[in-house]
Amino acid sequence: RNATPTQPLVFESYLPAGASASAPRPELRSTGMAFYIGGTYNNTDMDGGYTIRGFKINGMGTADTGFAVGSTTRNVLIEDNEITGFGLGFNVQNNTPLGIQGLIVRGNNIHHNYRMGFLGDAYGLVIEDNLFESNNTVDVGGAALNHAIYVGGHGTNGIIRRNRLINNSVIGSNGACTGGNL
């Protein structure tokens, strides 16, 4: 509860002493939900001031959610991560009057998530400079109603810019995109 936008709680990868600069980033594996950020339904305590960067977050093809962001969360920055192998890379549920405020998803490689790369909404949501690749594809159980990015709900003042969307929702037998990218 002491984290703030100016003094966030930061989860960040680092190179151990003596490691090569080209060493792989730390890999966090999950069989369920990798990160749950925020309060529960009808929670009115604002919670926030978090930064998560520099990890490979791997659901190993069976886990449900990489990042779940819940009610009454504010000022969360998720950047420079690789998010792969989940049903949902992000599940952002803006479902209380206070909602989620100030979520930034920036510079991530979001790929091979078998349902969607990003699902949800927030007030002041920013999704920028990410690579969304091979989410919701036939080789990982794709469906026409799943997308690389699906934004919808109660949020306002959102920005989606400079993202690359490659080979998402390729679920037709001919390799065509028959679901949606955005």
mmCIF file of C-alpha atoms in Angstrom:
data_model
loop_
_atom_site.group_PDB
_atom_site.id
_atom_site.type_symbol
_atom_site.label_atom_id
_atom_site.label_comp_id
_atom_site.label_asym_id
_atom_site.label_seq_id
_atom_site.Cartn_x
_atom_site.Cartn_y
_atom_site.Cartn_z
ATOM 1 C CA ARG A 1 0.000 0.000 0.000
ATOM 2 C CA ASN A 2 3.019 2.312 0.212
ATOM 3 C CA ALA A 3 3.791 2.171 -3.514
ATOM 4 C CA THR A 4 3.070 5.394 -5.411
ATOM 5 C CA PRO A 5 3.424 6.592 -9.025
ATOM 6 C CA THR A 6 6.588 8.501 -8.066
ATOM 7 C CA GLN A 7 7.961 5.681 -5.886
ATOM 8 C CA PRO A 8 6.626 2.483 -7.487
ATOM 9 C CA LEU A 9 7.255 -1.050 -6.375
ATOM 10 C CA VAL A 10 9.546 -2.299 -9.166
ATOM 11 C CA PHE A 11 10.020 -5.907 -10.294
ATOM 12 C CA GLU A 12 12.920 -5.806 -12.728
ATOM 13 C CA SER A 13 15.357 -8.305 -14.184
ATOM 14 C CA TYR A 14 19.056 -7.888 -13.625
ATOM 15 C CA LEU A 15 22.292 -9.470 -14.729
ATOM 16 C CA PRO A 16 24.052 -11.432 -11.991
ATOM 17 C CA ALA A 17 27.654 -10.437 -11.344
ATOM 18 C CA GLY A 18 29.916 -11.820 -14.058
ATOM 19 C CA ALA A 19 27.061 -12.640 -16.471
ATOM 20 C CA SER A 20 27.343 -11.750 -20.149
ATOM 21 C CA ALA A 21 25.262 -8.807 -21.380
ATOM 22 C CA SER A 22 23.730 -11.222 -23.912
ATOM 23 C CA ALA A 23 22.534 -13.656 -21.204
ATOM 24 C CA PRO A 24 18.838 -14.566 -21.557
ATOM 25 C CA ARG A 25 16.371 -12.627 -19.452
ATOM 26 C CA PRO A 26 15.048 -14.336 -16.315
ATOM 27 C CA GLU A 27 12.153 -16.673 -17.100
ATOM 28 C CA LEU A 28 9.169 -16.865 -14.787
ATOM 29 C CA ARG A 29 7.016 -19.924 -15.458
ATOM 30 C CA SER A 30 3.413 -20.262 -14.419
ATOM 31 C CA THR A 31 0.826 -23.020 -14.498
ATOM 32 C CA GLY A 32 -2.085 -20.703 -13.635
ATOM 33 C CA MET A 33 -1.853 -16.912 -13.330
ATOM 34 C CA ALA A 34 1.591 -15.329 -13.360
ATOM 35 C CA PHE A 35 0.726 -11.869 -11.932
ATOM 36 C CA TYR A 36 -2.448 -10.618 -10.269
ATOM 37 C CA ILE A 37 -2.323 -6.877 -9.706
ATOM 38 C CA GLY A 38 -5.075 -5.065 -7.826
ATOM 39 C CA GLY A 39 -8.038 -5.458 -5.581
ATOM 40 C CA THR A 40 -11.080 -7.659 -5.677
ATOM 41 C CA TYR A 41 -14.579 -6.837 -6.943
ATOM 42 C CA ASN A 42 -16.184 -3.931 -5.010
ATOM 43 C CA ASN A 43 -12.879 -3.112 -3.323
ATOM 44 C CA THR A 44 -12.682 0.671 -2.845
ATOM 45 C CA ASP A 45 -9.029 0.894 -1.670
ATOM 46 C CA MET A 46 -6.903 2.362 -4.445
ATOM 47 C CA ASP A 47 -3.870 0.176 -5.044
ATOM 48 C CA GLY A 48 -1.005 0.926 -7.379
ATOM 49 C CA GLY A 49 2.349 2.274 -8.331
ATOM 50 C CA TYR A 50 3.860 -0.898 -9.856
ATOM 51 C CA THR A 51 6.451 -1.499 -12.570
ATOM 52 C CA ILE A 52 7.247 -4.931 -14.038
ATOM 53 C CA ARG A 53 9.983 -5.122 -16.674
ATOM 54 C CA GLY A 54 12.566 -7.291 -18.307
ATOM 55 C CA PHE A 55 11.244 -10.832 -17.827
ATOM 56 C CA LYS A 56 10.191 -13.757 -19.964
ATOM 57 C CA ILE A 57 6.819 -14.783 -18.536
ATOM 58 C CA ASN A 58 5.933 -18.243 -19.793
ATOM 59 C CA GLY A 59 2.609 -20.033 -19.346
ATOM 60 C CA MET A 60 4.075 -23.121 -21.068
ATOM 61 C CA GLY A 61 1.052 -23.421 -23.360
ATOM 62 C CA THR A 62 -1.459 -24.304 -20.651
ATOM 63 C CA ALA A 63 -1.636 -21.486 -18.075
ATOM 64 C CA ASP A 64 -4.630 -19.159 -18.010
ATOM 65 C CA THR A 65 -3.337 -15.579 -17.622
ATOM 66 C CA GLY A 66 -0.006 -13.770 -17.738
ATOM 67 C CA PHE A 67 -1.135 -10.460 -16.203
ATOM 68 C CA ALA A 68 -4.505 -10.004 -14.529
ATOM 69 C CA VAL A 69 -5.166 -6.414 -13.513
ATOM 70 C CA GLY A 70 -8.141 -5.956 -11.219
ATOM 71 C CA SER A 71 -10.369 -3.296 -9.775
ATOM 72 C CA THR A 72 -9.180 -0.041 -8.205
ATOM 73 C CA THR A 73 -5.628 -0.322 -9.516
ATOM 74 C CA ARG A 74 -3.718 2.753 -10.586
ATOM 75 C CA ASN A 75 -0.414 3.611 -12.240
ATOM 76 C CA VAL A 76 0.874 0.254 -13.461
ATOM 77 C CA LEU A 77 3.677 0.047 -16.030
ATOM 78 C CA ILE A 78 4.372 -3.293 -17.725
ATOM 79 C CA GLU A 79 7.229 -2.966 -20.202
ATOM 80 C CA ASP A 80 9.966 -4.844 -22.009
ATOM 81 C CA ASN A 81 8.679 -8.335 -21.159
ATOM 82 C CA GLU A 82 8.153 -11.424 -23.266
ATOM 83 C CA ILE A 83 4.685 -12.858 -22.538
ATOM 84 C CA THR A 84 3.969 -16.240 -24.087
ATOM 85 C CA GLY A 85 2.087 -19.509 -23.623
ATOM 86 C CA PHE A 86 -1.029 -18.236 -21.818
ATOM 87 C CA GLY A 87 -4.712 -18.266 -22.687
ATOM 88 C CA LEU A 88 -4.695 -14.495 -22.162
ATOM 89 C CA GLY A 89 -1.492 -12.500 -22.105
ATOM 90 C CA PHE A 90 -3.422 -9.719 -20.313
ATOM 91 C CA ASN A 91 -6.847 -9.842 -18.664
ATOM 92 C CA VAL A 92 -7.728 -6.316 -17.512
ATOM 93 C CA GLN A 93 -11.116 -6.109 -15.762
ATOM 94 C CA ASN A 94 -12.232 -2.523 -15.168
ATOM 95 C CA ASN A 95 -15.392 -3.428 -13.272
ATOM 96 C CA THR A 96 -15.907 -1.017 -10.354
ATOM 97 C CA PRO A 97 -16.856 2.665 -10.201
ATOM 98 C CA LEU A 98 -13.227 3.643 -9.472
ATOM 99 C CA GLY A 99 -11.899 1.230 -12.052
ATOM 100 C CA ILE A 100 -8.353 0.782 -13.279
ATOM 101 C CA GLN A 101 -6.512 4.033 -13.912
ATOM 102 C CA GLY A 102 -3.254 4.616 -15.739
ATOM 103 C CA LEU A 103 -2.242 1.181 -17.050
ATOM 104 C CA ILE A 104 0.646 1.344 -19.537
ATOM 105 C CA VAL A 105 1.603 -1.739 -21.581
ATOM 106 C CA ARG A 106 4.747 -0.780 -23.502
ATOM 107 C CA GLY A 107 7.472 -2.450 -25.530
ATOM 108 C CA ASN A 108 6.481 -6.066 -24.815
ATOM 109 C CA ASN A 109 6.734 -9.125 -27.060
ATOM 110 C CA ILE A 110 3.311 -10.761 -26.647
ATOM 111 C CA HIS A 111 3.201 -13.979 -28.655
ATOM 112 C CA HIS A 112 1.763 -17.492 -28.900
ATOM 113 C CA ASN A 113 -1.027 -16.944 -26.378
ATOM 114 C CA TYR A 114 -3.750 -19.361 -27.359
ATOM 115 C CA ARG A 115 -6.703 -16.977 -26.878
ATOM 116 C CA MET A 116 -5.773 -13.292 -26.827
ATOM 117 C CA GLY A 117 -2.760 -11.107 -26.308
ATOM 118 C CA PHE A 118 -4.739 -8.360 -24.524
ATOM 119 C CA LEU A 119 -8.350 -8.342 -23.274
ATOM 120 C CA GLY A 120 -10.002 -5.541 -21.312
ATOM 121 C CA ASP A 121 -9.993 -1.822 -20.694
ATOM 122 C CA ALA A 122 -8.958 0.914 -18.245
ATOM 123 C CA TYR A 123 -9.231 4.651 -17.771
ATOM 124 C CA GLY A 124 -6.196 6.221 -19.442
ATOM 125 C CA LEU A 125 -5.033 2.878 -20.890
ATOM 126 C CA VAL A 126 -1.926 3.046 -23.100
ATOM 127 C CA ILE A 127 -0.909 0.107 -25.323
ATOM 128 C CA GLU A 128 2.125 1.146 -27.340
ATOM 129 C CA ASP A 129 5.230 -0.148 -29.099
ATOM 130 C CA ASN A 130 4.388 -3.828 -28.489
ATOM 131 C CA LEU A 131 4.745 -6.784 -30.828
ATOM 132 C CA PHE A 132 1.642 -9.003 -30.930
ATOM 133 C CA GLU A 133 2.542 -12.117 -32.897
ATOM 134 C CA SER A 134 0.864 -15.501 -33.406
ATOM 135 C CA ASN A 135 -1.806 -15.047 -30.739
ATOM 136 C CA ASN A 136 -5.058 -16.951 -31.327
ATOM 137 C CA THR A 137 -3.755 -19.202 -34.059
ATOM 138 C CA VAL A 138 -4.850 -22.639 -35.157
ATOM 139 C CA ASP A 139 -1.725 -24.248 -33.690
ATOM 140 C CA VAL A 140 -2.665 -22.933 -30.240
ATOM 141 C CA GLY A 141 -6.459 -23.400 -30.342
ATOM 142 C CA GLY A 142 -7.608 -20.217 -32.127
ATOM 143 C CA ALA A 143 -11.217 -19.074 -32.451
ATOM 144 C CA ALA A 144 -12.915 -16.408 -34.587
ATOM 145 C CA LEU A 145 -13.997 -14.314 -31.576
ATOM 146 C CA ASN A 146 -10.508 -14.020 -30.042
ATOM 147 C CA HIS A 147 -8.092 -11.290 -31.099
ATOM 148 C CA ALA A 148 -4.537 -10.064 -30.597
ATOM 149 C CA ILE A 149 -5.947 -6.937 -28.883
ATOM 150 C CA TYR A 150 -9.558 -6.732 -27.697
ATOM 151 C CA VAL A 151 -10.346 -3.451 -25.950
ATOM 152 C CA GLY A 152 -13.858 -2.836 -24.729
ATOM 153 C CA GLY A 153 -15.809 -1.897 -21.635
ATOM 154 C CA HIS A 154 -15.947 1.209 -19.474
ATOM 155 C CA GLY A 155 -12.538 2.848 -19.990
ATOM 156 C CA THR A 156 -12.009 6.295 -21.498
ATOM 157 C CA ASN A 157 -9.075 8.305 -22.867
ATOM 158 C CA GLY A 158 -7.182 5.247 -24.076
ATOM 159 C CA ILE A 159 -4.336 5.253 -26.576
ATOM 160 C CA ILE A 160 -3.303 2.355 -28.830
ATOM 161 C CA ARG A 161 -0.335 3.236 -31.035
ATOM 162 C CA ARG A 162 2.761 1.927 -32.816
ATOM 163 C CA ASN A 163 2.041 -1.752 -32.133
ATOM 164 C CA ARG A 164 2.958 -4.456 -34.644
ATOM 165 C CA LEU A 165 0.390 -7.185 -35.233
ATOM 166 C CA ILE A 166 1.742 -10.207 -37.122
ATOM 167 C CA ASN A 167 0.029 -13.554 -37.886
ATOM 168 C CA ASN A 168 -2.660 -13.241 -35.218
ATOM 169 C CA SER A 169 -6.008 -15.027 -35.583
ATOM 170 C CA VAL A 170 -4.783 -17.219 -38.429
ATOM 171 C CA ILE A 171 -7.370 -19.912 -37.916
ATOM 172 C CA GLY A 172 -8.599 -20.738 -41.383
ATOM 173 C CA SER A 173 -7.384 -23.869 -43.137
ATOM 174 C CA ASN A 174 -5.893 -21.690 -45.878
ATOM 175 C CA GLY A 175 -3.813 -19.625 -43.436
ATOM 176 C CA ALA A 176 -6.094 -16.568 -43.711
ATOM 177 C CA CYS A 177 -6.835 -14.296 -40.784
ATOM 178 C CA THR A 178 -10.492 -15.115 -40.040
ATOM 179 C CA GLY A 179 -10.575 -13.688 -36.511
ATOM 180 C CA GLY A 180 -9.695 -10.145 -35.584
ATOM 181 C CA ASN A 181 -6.354 -8.519 -34.897
ATOM 182 C CA LEU A 182 -7.691 -5.420 -33.136
#
